[in-house]
């Protein structure tokens, strides 16, 4: 079934005090455009994340927001730079002696000074990569679920509109079958009126009818439109993204409808053509929202 290009999905994953928050928003776009906002320490994973998302989503502007907190003690160690601490202590004692103040130096105060106390993090990049990709995958699946729900609503609307178009096409086909007979009657009446006689050259009438029939026949256009409608319904059932295919199909249907309008010599057919073109435009606007 078709999917909408708009949707939202998120996931919050906590593993061993590592917290991953992923939010994904999708809006309409002609192609696939993925933009990611993430902490600097994770930017090396950006292309991998884009590739993971692109395997599930084929079209739309995708905005991904990622936050990461690592409160785990795994791979962490505390180190005091004793040499720098000694330099601070020495200078502080000299200051106390010069200024004649107490040199009551506390260890905790020394550790607050720049570069004295360092916390080294030797994080497992592969573990973080796998955990983040898991969170991204869940958020993407949640996004797709919303896109499918919206796509089902769009599909219902498209089916209703294509059914209406099919009804109009069948009506136009019925109207067109009597046009030749009407033309023959009108042509004979016109000739009798102009020539003031009831004697008519049947061969000449036949030639005119053949020319008229060739110019006004819409049988081929009707046949192609019916075929396009069958293709349209089949596309709505496909699992793969079909937005571009349906867009092309609507262009072809619009072209056939325009041809019918240019050949039409009947007001009811012209009105039917206008109704079809209106619905085709409504469908074209709707399919801009599907993947």
PDB file of C-alpha atoms in Angstrom:
ATOM      1  CA  UNK A   1       0.000   0.000   0.000  1.00  0.00           C
ATOM      2  CA  UNK A   2       1.067   3.572  -0.580  1.00  0.00           C
ATOM      3  CA  UNK A   3       2.772   5.665   2.102  1.00  0.00           C
ATOM      4  CA  UNK A   4       2.474   9.351   2.856  1.00  0.00           C
ATOM      5  CA  UNK A   5       5.668  11.404   2.800  1.00  0.00           C
ATOM      6  CA  UNK A   6       4.713  13.193   6.024  1.00  0.00           C
ATOM      7  CA  UNK A   7       5.128  11.635   9.430  1.00  0.00           C
ATOM      8  CA  UNK A   8       6.973  11.537  12.736  1.00  0.00           C
ATOM      9  CA  UNK A   9       8.728   8.808  14.671  1.00  0.00           C
ATOM     10  CA  UNK A  10      10.861   8.727  17.804  1.00  0.00           C
ATOM     11  CA  UNK A  11      12.625   6.357  20.157  1.00  0.00           C
ATOM     12  CA  UNK A  12      14.307   6.603  23.550  1.00  0.00           C
ATOM     13  CA  UNK A  13      16.785   3.791  24.189  1.00  0.00           C
ATOM     14  CA  UNK A  14      18.667   3.346  27.494  1.00  0.00           C
ATOM     15  CA  UNK A  15      21.370   0.673  27.756  1.00  0.00           C
ATOM     16  CA  UNK A  16      23.912   0.496  30.617  1.00  0.00           C
ATOM     17  CA  UNK A  17      23.338   4.172  31.509  1.00  0.00           C
ATOM     18  CA  UNK A  18      23.787   5.239  27.882  1.00  0.00           C
ATOM     19  CA  UNK A  19      20.737   7.239  26.767  1.00  0.00           C
ATOM     20  CA  UNK A  20      19.907   7.621  23.059  1.00  0.00           C
ATOM     21  CA  UNK A  21      17.034   9.846  21.909  1.00  0.00           C
ATOM     22  CA  UNK A  22      16.121   9.845  18.215  1.00  0.00           C
ATOM     23  CA  UNK A  23      13.378  11.894  16.534  1.00  0.00           C
ATOM     24  CA  UNK A  24      12.659  11.702  12.794  1.00  0.00           C
ATOM     25  CA  UNK A  25      10.343  14.031  10.856  1.00  0.00           C
ATOM     26  CA  UNK A  26       9.426  13.620   7.206  1.00  0.00           C
ATOM     27  CA  UNK A  27       7.777  16.088   4.815  1.00  0.00           C
ATOM     28  CA  UNK A  28       7.145  16.247   1.076  1.00  0.00           C
ATOM     29  CA  UNK A  29      10.137  16.399  -1.247  1.00  0.00           C
ATOM     30  CA  UNK A  30      10.775  15.426  -4.834  1.00  0.00           C
ATOM     31  CA  UNK A  31      13.735  13.235  -3.876  1.00  0.00           C
ATOM     32  CA  UNK A  32      15.220  11.752  -0.703  1.00  0.00           C
ATOM     33  CA  UNK A  33      16.983  14.393   1.391  1.00  0.00           C
ATOM     34  CA  UNK A  34      18.238  13.372   4.855  1.00  0.00           C
ATOM     35  CA  UNK A  35      19.550  15.959   7.328  1.00  0.00           C
ATOM     36  CA  UNK A  36      20.932  14.945  10.726  1.00  0.00           C
ATOM     37  CA  UNK A  37      21.570  16.981  13.881  1.00  0.00           C
ATOM     38  CA  UNK A  38      23.674  15.043  16.379  1.00  0.00           C
ATOM     39  CA  UNK A  39      26.355  15.487  19.079  1.00  0.00           C
ATOM     40  CA  UNK A  40      29.850  16.168  17.793  1.00  0.00           C
ATOM     41  CA  UNK A  41      31.271  12.947  19.239  1.00  0.00           C
ATOM     42  CA  UNK A  42      28.849  10.931  17.069  1.00  0.00           C
ATOM     43  CA  UNK A  43      29.251  12.744  13.741  1.00  0.00           C
ATOM     44  CA  UNK A  44      31.490   9.963  12.423  1.00  0.00           C
ATOM     45  CA  UNK A  45      28.320   7.834  12.255  1.00  0.00           C
ATOM     46  CA  UNK A  46      26.327  10.291  10.109  1.00  0.00           C
ATOM     47  CA  UNK A  47      26.743   8.532   6.750  1.00  0.00           C
ATOM     48  CA  UNK A  48      26.017   5.134   8.289  1.00  0.00           C
ATOM     49  CA  UNK A  49      22.786   6.479   9.788  1.00  0.00           C
ATOM     50  CA  UNK A  50      21.745   8.021   6.457  1.00  0.00           C
ATOM     51  CA  UNK A  51      22.327   4.724   4.703  1.00  0.00           C
ATOM     52  CA  UNK A  52      20.270   2.857   7.320  1.00  0.00           C
ATOM     53  CA  UNK A  53      17.339   5.258   6.879  1.00  0.00           C
ATOM     54  CA  UNK A  54      17.538   5.215   3.066  1.00  0.00           C
ATOM     55  CA  UNK A  55      17.041   1.433   3.024  1.00  0.00           C
ATOM     56  CA  UNK A  56      13.551   1.971   4.474  1.00  0.00           C
ATOM     57  CA  UNK A  57      12.517   5.368   3.069  1.00  0.00           C
ATOM     58  CA  UNK A  58      12.897   6.297  -0.605  1.00  0.00           C
ATOM     59  CA  UNK A  59      11.440   9.787  -0.901  1.00  0.00           C
ATOM     60  CA  UNK A  60      10.889  12.880   1.249  1.00  0.00           C
ATOM     61  CA  UNK A  61      12.792  15.478   3.260  1.00  0.00           C
ATOM     62  CA  UNK A  62      13.931  13.708   6.419  1.00  0.00           C
ATOM     63  CA  UNK A  63      15.083  15.663   9.487  1.00  0.00           C
ATOM     64  CA  UNK A  64      16.774  13.560  12.166  1.00  0.00           C
ATOM     65  CA  UNK A  65      17.532  14.840  15.660  1.00  0.00           C
ATOM     66  CA  UNK A  66      19.782  12.738  17.908  1.00  0.00           C
ATOM     67  CA  UNK A  67      20.814  13.346  21.512  1.00  0.00           C
ATOM     68  CA  UNK A  68      23.189  11.145  23.497  1.00  0.00           C
ATOM     69  CA  UNK A  69      24.144  10.971  27.182  1.00  0.00           C
ATOM     70  CA  UNK A  70      26.801   8.573  28.345  1.00  0.00           C
ATOM     71  CA  UNK A  71      26.587   8.155  32.114  1.00  0.00           C
ATOM     72  CA  UNK A  72      28.154   4.725  32.076  1.00  0.00           C
ATOM     73  CA  UNK A  73      31.346   4.034  34.042  1.00  0.00           C
ATOM     74  CA  UNK A  74      32.495   1.628  31.376  1.00  0.00           C
ATOM     75  CA  UNK A  75      35.810   2.703  29.891  1.00  0.00           C
ATOM     76  CA  UNK A  76      36.159   5.678  32.260  1.00  0.00           C
ATOM     77  CA  UNK A  77      39.160   6.397  34.490  1.00  0.00           C
ATOM     78  CA  UNK A  78      40.220   9.361  36.616  1.00  0.00           C
ATOM     79  CA  UNK A  79      43.774  10.642  36.463  1.00  0.00           C
ATOM     80  CA  UNK A  80      45.413  13.412  38.517  1.00  0.00           C
ATOM     81  CA  UNK A  81      48.249  15.292  36.863  1.00  0.00           C
ATOM     82  CA  UNK A  82      50.536  15.440  39.907  1.00  0.00           C
ATOM     83  CA  UNK A  83      53.229  17.523  38.224  1.00  0.00           C
ATOM     84  CA  UNK A  84      50.815  20.325  37.368  1.00  0.00           C
ATOM     85  CA  UNK A  85      49.255  20.056  40.850  1.00  0.00           C
ATOM     86  CA  UNK A  86      52.706  20.526  42.419  1.00  0.00           C
ATOM     87  CA  UNK A  87      53.286  23.606  40.270  1.00  0.00           C
ATOM     88  CA  UNK A  88      49.979  25.098  41.457  1.00  0.00           C
ATOM     89  CA  UNK A  89      50.842  24.333  45.107  1.00  0.00           C
ATOM     90  CA  UNK A  90      54.281  25.861  44.800  1.00  0.00           C
ATOM     91  CA  UNK A  91      52.974  29.071  43.264  1.00  0.00           C
ATOM     92  CA  UNK A  92      50.139  29.345  45.788  1.00  0.00           C
ATOM     93  CA  UNK A  93      52.562  29.001  48.711  1.00  0.00           C
ATOM     94  CA  UNK A  94      54.784  31.697  47.263  1.00  0.00           C
ATOM     95  CA  UNK A  95      51.748  33.954  46.898  1.00  0.00           C
ATOM     96  CA  UNK A  96      50.740  33.280  50.506  1.00  0.00           C
ATOM     97  CA  UNK A  97      54.267  34.116  51.734  1.00  0.00           C
ATOM     98  CA  UNK A  98      54.489  37.336  49.745  1.00  0.00           C
ATOM     99  CA  UNK A  99      51.055  38.509  50.777  1.00  0.00           C
ATOM    100  CA  UNK A 100      51.435  37.237  54.338  1.00  0.00           C
ATOM    101  CA  UNK A 101      48.302  35.123  54.232  1.00  0.00           C
ATOM    102  CA  UNK A 102      47.580  31.598  55.357  1.00  0.00           C
ATOM    103  CA  UNK A 103      48.615  28.898  52.935  1.00  0.00           C
ATOM    104  CA  UNK A 104      45.869  26.473  53.929  1.00  0.00           C
ATOM    105  CA  UNK A 105      45.687  24.622  50.643  1.00  0.00           C
ATOM    106  CA  UNK A 106      42.993  21.937  50.381  1.00  0.00           C
ATOM    107  CA  UNK A 107      43.383  19.005  48.006  1.00  0.00           C
ATOM    108  CA  UNK A 108      39.806  19.382  46.764  1.00  0.00           C
ATOM    109  CA  UNK A 109      40.536  22.977  45.784  1.00  0.00           C
ATOM    110  CA  UNK A 110      43.635  21.938  43.869  1.00  0.00           C
ATOM    111  CA  UNK A 111      41.656  19.381  41.824  1.00  0.00           C
ATOM    112  CA  UNK A 112      39.336  22.149  40.608  1.00  0.00           C
ATOM    113  CA  UNK A 113      42.178  23.975  38.922  1.00  0.00           C
ATOM    114  CA  UNK A 114      42.606  23.561  35.118  1.00  0.00           C
ATOM    115  CA  UNK A 115      44.263  20.381  33.844  1.00  0.00           C
ATOM    116  CA  UNK A 116      44.767  18.882  37.330  1.00  0.00           C
ATOM    117  CA  UNK A 117      41.931  16.357  37.291  1.00  0.00           C
ATOM    118  CA  UNK A 118      41.149  14.557  34.049  1.00  0.00           C
ATOM    119  CA  UNK A 119      38.445  11.995  33.277  1.00  0.00           C
ATOM    120  CA  UNK A 120      39.441   9.804  30.350  1.00  0.00           C
ATOM    121  CA  UNK A 121      36.717   8.014  28.409  1.00  0.00           C
ATOM    122  CA  UNK A 122      37.756   5.019  26.389  1.00  0.00           C
ATOM    123  CA  UNK A 123      34.360   4.352  24.830  1.00  0.00           C
ATOM    124  CA  UNK A 124      33.533   1.271  22.795  1.00  0.00           C
ATOM    125  CA  UNK A 125      32.732   2.860  19.421  1.00  0.00           C
ATOM    126  CA  UNK A 126      31.314  -0.337  17.957  1.00  0.00           C
ATOM    127  CA  UNK A 127      28.907  -0.803  20.876  1.00  0.00           C
ATOM    128  CA  UNK A 128      27.698   2.795  20.640  1.00  0.00           C
ATOM    129  CA  UNK A 129      27.322   2.448  16.875  1.00  0.00           C
ATOM    130  CA  UNK A 130      25.141  -0.660  17.178  1.00  0.00           C
ATOM    131  CA  UNK A 131      23.026   0.807  19.979  1.00  0.00           C
ATOM    132  CA  UNK A 132      22.472   4.066  18.104  1.00  0.00           C
ATOM    133  CA  UNK A 133      21.552   2.238  14.893  1.00  0.00           C
ATOM    134  CA  UNK A 134      19.046   0.177  16.880  1.00  0.00           C
ATOM    135  CA  UNK A 135      17.424   3.349  18.198  1.00  0.00           C
ATOM    136  CA  UNK A 136      17.403   4.913  14.701  1.00  0.00           C
ATOM    137  CA  UNK A 137      15.834   1.753  13.265  1.00  0.00           C
ATOM    138  CA  UNK A 138      13.017   1.764  15.835  1.00  0.00           C
ATOM    139  CA  UNK A 139      12.348   5.488  15.287  1.00  0.00           C
ATOM    140  CA  UNK A 140      12.302   4.914  11.510  1.00  0.00           C
ATOM    141  CA  UNK A 141       9.832   2.045  11.874  1.00  0.00           C
ATOM    142  CA  UNK A 142       7.587   4.274  13.997  1.00  0.00           C
ATOM    143  CA  UNK A 143       7.788   6.944  11.308  1.00  0.00           C
ATOM    144  CA  UNK A 144       6.872   4.422   8.602  1.00  0.00           C
ATOM    145  CA  UNK A 145       3.899   3.231  10.666  1.00  0.00           C
ATOM    146  CA  UNK A 146       2.527   6.778  10.718  1.00  0.00           C
ATOM    147  CA  UNK A 147       3.289   7.209   7.004  1.00  0.00           C
ATOM    148  CA  UNK A 148       1.353   4.019   6.223  1.00  0.00           C
ATOM    149  CA  UNK A 149      -1.666   5.112   8.274  1.00  0.00           C
ATOM    150  CA  UNK A 150      -1.773   8.425   6.437  1.00  0.00           C
ATOM    151  CA  UNK A 151      -1.159   6.639   3.138  1.00  0.00           C
ATOM    152  CA  UNK A 152      -4.223   4.443   3.700  1.00  0.00           C
ATOM    153  CA  UNK A 153      -6.391   7.545   4.036  1.00  0.00           C
ATOM    154  CA  UNK A 154      -4.925   9.008   0.849  1.00  0.00           C
ATOM    155  CA  UNK A 155      -5.478   5.707  -0.995  1.00  0.00           C
ATOM    156  CA  UNK A 156      -9.169   5.708  -0.020  1.00  0.00           C
ATOM    157  CA  UNK A 157      -9.530   9.209  -1.433  1.00  0.00           C
ATOM    158  CA  UNK A 158      -7.675   8.308  -4.646  1.00  0.00           C
ATOM    159  CA  UNK A 159      -9.839   5.221  -5.208  1.00  0.00           C
ATOM    160  CA  UNK A 160     -12.988   7.296  -4.798  1.00  0.00           C
ATOM    161  CA  UNK A 161     -11.720   9.852  -7.331  1.00  0.00           C
ATOM    162  CA  UNK A 162     -10.559   7.287  -9.904  1.00  0.00           C
ATOM    163  CA  UNK A 163     -13.948   5.539  -9.656  1.00  0.00           C
ATOM    164  CA  UNK A 164     -15.630   8.853 -10.410  1.00  0.00           C
ATOM    165  CA  UNK A 165     -13.348   9.366 -13.422  1.00  0.00           C
ATOM    166  CA  UNK A 166     -14.168   5.872 -14.676  1.00  0.00           C
ATOM    167  CA  UNK A 167     -17.884   6.643 -14.505  1.00  0.00           C
ATOM    168  CA  UNK A 168     -17.360   9.794 -16.546  1.00  0.00           C
ATOM    169  CA  UNK A 169     -15.302   7.929 -19.147  1.00  0.00           C
ATOM    170  CA  UNK A 170     -18.019   5.296 -19.572  1.00  0.00           C
ATOM    171  CA  UNK A 171     -20.624   8.058 -19.955  1.00  0.00           C
ATOM    172  CA  UNK A 172     -18.503   9.829 -22.587  1.00  0.00           C
ATOM    173  CA  UNK A 173     -18.059   6.527 -24.421  1.00  0.00           C
ATOM    174  CA  UNK A 174     -21.837   6.054 -24.528  1.00  0.00           C
ATOM    175  CA  UNK A 175     -22.374   9.595 -25.785  1.00  0.00           C
ATOM    176  CA  UNK A 176     -19.768   9.211 -28.517  1.00  0.00           C
ATOM    177  CA  UNK A 177     -21.448   6.155 -30.056  1.00  0.00           C
ATOM    178  CA  UNK A 178     -24.405   8.222 -31.306  1.00  0.00           C
ATOM    179  CA  UNK A 179     -22.443  11.158 -32.671  1.00  0.00           C
ATOM    180  CA  UNK A 180     -21.990   9.709 -36.170  1.00  0.00           C
ATOM    181  CA  UNK A 181     -25.705   9.000 -36.577  1.00  0.00           C
ATOM    182  CA  UNK A 182     -26.521  12.518 -35.383  1.00  0.00           C
ATOM    183  CA  UNK A 183     -24.020  13.967 -37.821  1.00  0.00           C
ATOM    184  CA  UNK A 184     -25.521  12.039 -40.771  1.00  0.00           C
ATOM    185  CA  UNK A 185     -29.012  13.297 -39.962  1.00  0.00           C
ATOM    186  CA  UNK A 186     -27.861  16.897 -39.551  1.00  0.00           C
ATOM    187  CA  UNK A 187     -25.744  16.739 -42.711  1.00  0.00           C
ATOM    188  CA  UNK A 188     -28.643  15.425 -44.826  1.00  0.00           C
ATOM    189  CA  UNK A 189     -30.982  18.060 -43.436  1.00  0.00           C
ATOM    190  CA  UNK A 190     -28.440  20.780 -44.139  1.00  0.00           C
ATOM    191  CA  UNK A 191     -27.895  19.637 -47.738  1.00  0.00           C
ATOM    192  CA  UNK A 192     -31.642  19.479 -48.399  1.00  0.00           C
ATOM    193  CA  UNK A 193     -32.019  22.974 -46.954  1.00  0.00           C
ATOM    194  CA  UNK A 194     -29.209  24.443 -49.088  1.00  0.00           C
ATOM    195  CA  UNK A 195     -29.998  22.612 -52.358  1.00  0.00           C
ATOM    196  CA  UNK A 196     -33.780  22.790 -51.959  1.00  0.00           C
ATOM    197  CA  UNK A 197     -34.104  19.154 -53.006  1.00  0.00           C
ATOM    198  CA  UNK A 198     -34.703  15.736 -51.491  1.00  0.00           C
ATOM    199  CA  UNK A 199     -32.234  14.083 -53.876  1.00  0.00           C
ATOM    200  CA  UNK A 200     -28.954  13.439 -52.031  1.00  0.00           C
ATOM    201  CA  UNK A 201     -25.693  11.960 -53.298  1.00  0.00           C
ATOM    202  CA  UNK A 202     -25.280   9.074 -50.873  1.00  0.00           C
ATOM    203  CA  UNK A 203     -21.653   8.464 -51.905  1.00  0.00           C
ATOM    204  CA  UNK A 204     -20.766  12.069 -51.134  1.00  0.00           C
ATOM    205  CA  UNK A 205     -22.521  11.790 -47.776  1.00  0.00           C
ATOM    206  CA  UNK A 206     -20.540   8.621 -47.030  1.00  0.00           C
ATOM    207  CA  UNK A 207     -17.237  10.389 -47.791  1.00  0.00           C
ATOM    208  CA  UNK A 208     -18.102  13.253 -45.447  1.00  0.00           C
ATOM    209  CA  UNK A 209     -19.135  10.838 -42.731  1.00  0.00           C
ATOM    210  CA  UNK A 210     -15.837   8.936 -43.001  1.00  0.00           C
ATOM    211  CA  UNK A 211     -13.874  12.185 -42.706  1.00  0.00           C
ATOM    212  CA  UNK A 212     -15.965  13.322 -39.752  1.00  0.00           C
ATOM    213  CA  UNK A 213     -15.695   9.964 -38.015  1.00  0.00           C
ATOM    214  CA  UNK A 214     -11.921   9.985 -38.418  1.00  0.00           C
ATOM    215  CA  UNK A 215     -11.642  13.463 -36.912  1.00  0.00           C
ATOM    216  CA  UNK A 216     -13.993  12.898 -34.013  1.00  0.00           C
ATOM    217  CA  UNK A 217     -13.383   9.271 -33.064  1.00  0.00           C
ATOM    218  CA  UNK A 218     -12.295   8.974 -29.416  1.00  0.00           C
ATOM    219  CA  UNK A 219     -12.328   5.190 -29.222  1.00  0.00           C
ATOM    220  CA  UNK A 220      -8.533   4.909 -28.915  1.00  0.00           C
ATOM    221  CA  UNK A 221      -8.399   7.559 -26.197  1.00  0.00           C
ATOM    222  CA  UNK A 222     -11.191   5.852 -24.254  1.00  0.00           C
ATOM    223  CA  UNK A 223      -9.390   2.498 -24.494  1.00  0.00           C
ATOM    224  CA  UNK A 224      -6.112   3.979 -23.244  1.00  0.00           C
ATOM    225  CA  UNK A 225      -7.850   5.760 -20.374  1.00  0.00           C
ATOM    226  CA  UNK A 226      -9.464   2.509 -19.271  1.00  0.00           C
ATOM    227  CA  UNK A 227      -6.054   0.832 -19.378  1.00  0.00           C
ATOM    228  CA  UNK A 228      -4.517   3.659 -17.322  1.00  0.00           C
ATOM    229  CA  UNK A 229      -7.231   3.251 -14.681  1.00  0.00           C
ATOM    230  CA  UNK A 230      -6.373  -0.442 -14.326  1.00  0.00           C
ATOM    231  CA  UNK A 231      -2.671   0.469 -13.938  1.00  0.00           C
ATOM    232  CA  UNK A 232      -3.592   3.144 -11.385  1.00  0.00           C
ATOM    233  CA  UNK A 233      -5.445   0.663  -9.178  1.00  0.00           C
ATOM    234  CA  UNK A 234      -2.623  -1.866  -9.442  1.00  0.00           C
ATOM    235  CA  UNK A 235      -0.052   0.741  -8.396  1.00  0.00           C
ATOM    236  CA  UNK A 236      -2.030   1.498  -5.246  1.00  0.00           C
ATOM    237  CA  UNK A 237      -1.544  -2.135  -4.196  1.00  0.00           C
ATOM    238  CA  UNK A 238       2.241  -2.209  -4.640  1.00  0.00           C
ATOM    239  CA  UNK A 239       4.582  -2.256  -1.644  1.00  0.00           C
ATOM    240  CA  UNK A 240       7.313  -0.203  -3.309  1.00  0.00           C
ATOM    241  CA  UNK A 241       7.126   3.633  -3.518  1.00  0.00           C
ATOM    242  CA  UNK A 242       4.894   4.547  -6.472  1.00  0.00           C
ATOM    243  CA  UNK A 243       4.471   8.321  -6.197  1.00  0.00           C
ATOM    244  CA  UNK A 244       6.527   9.116  -9.302  1.00  0.00           C
ATOM    245  CA  UNK A 245       4.874   6.328 -11.324  1.00  0.00           C
ATOM    246  CA  UNK A 246       1.381   7.569 -10.477  1.00  0.00           C
ATOM    247  CA  UNK A 247       2.435  11.137 -11.287  1.00  0.00           C
ATOM    248  CA  UNK A 248       3.519  10.020 -14.766  1.00  0.00           C
ATOM    249  CA  UNK A 249       0.305   8.020 -15.224  1.00  0.00           C
ATOM    250  CA  UNK A 250      -1.818  11.065 -14.359  1.00  0.00           C
ATOM    251  CA  UNK A 251       0.062  13.098 -16.972  1.00  0.00           C
ATOM    252  CA  UNK A 252      -0.786  10.451 -19.585  1.00  0.00           C
ATOM    253  CA  UNK A 253      -4.451  10.409 -18.539  1.00  0.00           C
ATOM    254  CA  UNK A 254      -4.560  14.184 -18.736  1.00  0.00           C
ATOM    255  CA  UNK A 255      -3.120  14.055 -22.257  1.00  0.00           C
ATOM    256  CA  UNK A 256      -5.747  11.553 -23.442  1.00  0.00           C
ATOM    257  CA  UNK A 257      -8.512  13.620 -21.832  1.00  0.00           C
ATOM    258  CA  UNK A 258      -7.292  16.766 -23.595  1.00  0.00           C
ATOM    259  CA  UNK A 259      -7.392  14.905 -26.919  1.00  0.00           C
ATOM    260  CA  UNK A 260     -10.995  13.873 -26.273  1.00  0.00           C
ATOM    261  CA  UNK A 261     -11.839  17.484 -25.479  1.00  0.00           C
ATOM    262  CA  UNK A 262     -10.282  18.716 -28.716  1.00  0.00           C
ATOM    263  CA  UNK A 263     -12.275  16.155 -30.752  1.00  0.00           C
ATOM    264  CA  UNK A 264     -15.536  16.584 -28.889  1.00  0.00           C
ATOM    265  CA  UNK A 265     -18.432  18.049 -30.824  1.00  0.00           C
ATOM    266  CA  UNK A 266     -20.935  17.562 -28.064  1.00  0.00           C
ATOM    267  CA  UNK A 267     -21.633  19.745 -25.030  1.00  0.00           C
ATOM    268  CA  UNK A 268     -22.209  16.805 -22.698  1.00  0.00           C
ATOM    269  CA  UNK A 269     -18.859  15.293 -23.685  1.00  0.00           C
ATOM    270  CA  UNK A 270     -17.119  18.634 -23.139  1.00  0.00           C
ATOM    271  CA  UNK A 271     -18.657  18.900 -19.661  1.00  0.00           C
ATOM    272  CA  UNK A 272     -17.542  15.340 -18.937  1.00  0.00           C
ATOM    273  CA  UNK A 273     -13.998  16.213 -20.008  1.00  0.00           C
ATOM    274  CA  UNK A 274     -13.998  19.207 -17.660  1.00  0.00           C
ATOM    275  CA  UNK A 275     -15.120  16.999 -14.766  1.00  0.00           C
ATOM    276  CA  UNK A 276     -12.377  14.448 -15.520  1.00  0.00           C
ATOM    277  CA  UNK A 277      -9.657  17.112 -15.751  1.00  0.00           C
ATOM    278  CA  UNK A 278     -10.801  18.583 -12.421  1.00  0.00           C
ATOM    279  CA  UNK A 279     -10.509  15.202 -10.696  1.00  0.00           C
ATOM    280  CA  UNK A 280      -7.151  14.489 -12.346  1.00  0.00           C
ATOM    281  CA  UNK A 281      -5.840  17.763 -10.946  1.00  0.00           C
ATOM    282  CA  UNK A 282      -7.134  16.828  -7.489  1.00  0.00           C
ATOM    283  CA  UNK A 283      -5.389  13.464  -7.771  1.00  0.00           C
ATOM    284  CA  UNK A 284      -2.176  15.131  -8.947  1.00  0.00           C
ATOM    285  CA  UNK A 285      -2.191  17.335  -5.847  1.00  0.00           C
ATOM    286  CA  UNK A 286      -2.804  14.342  -3.598  1.00  0.00           C
ATOM    287  CA  UNK A 287       0.015  12.246  -5.013  1.00  0.00           C
ATOM    288  CA  UNK A 288       2.492  14.994  -4.190  1.00  0.00           C
ATOM    289  CA  UNK A 289       2.008  13.717  -0.621  1.00  0.00           C
ATOM    290  CA  UNK A 290       2.904  10.078  -1.261  1.00  0.00           C
ATOM    291  CA  UNK A 291       6.281   8.388  -1.317  1.00  0.00           C
TER     292      UNK A 291
END
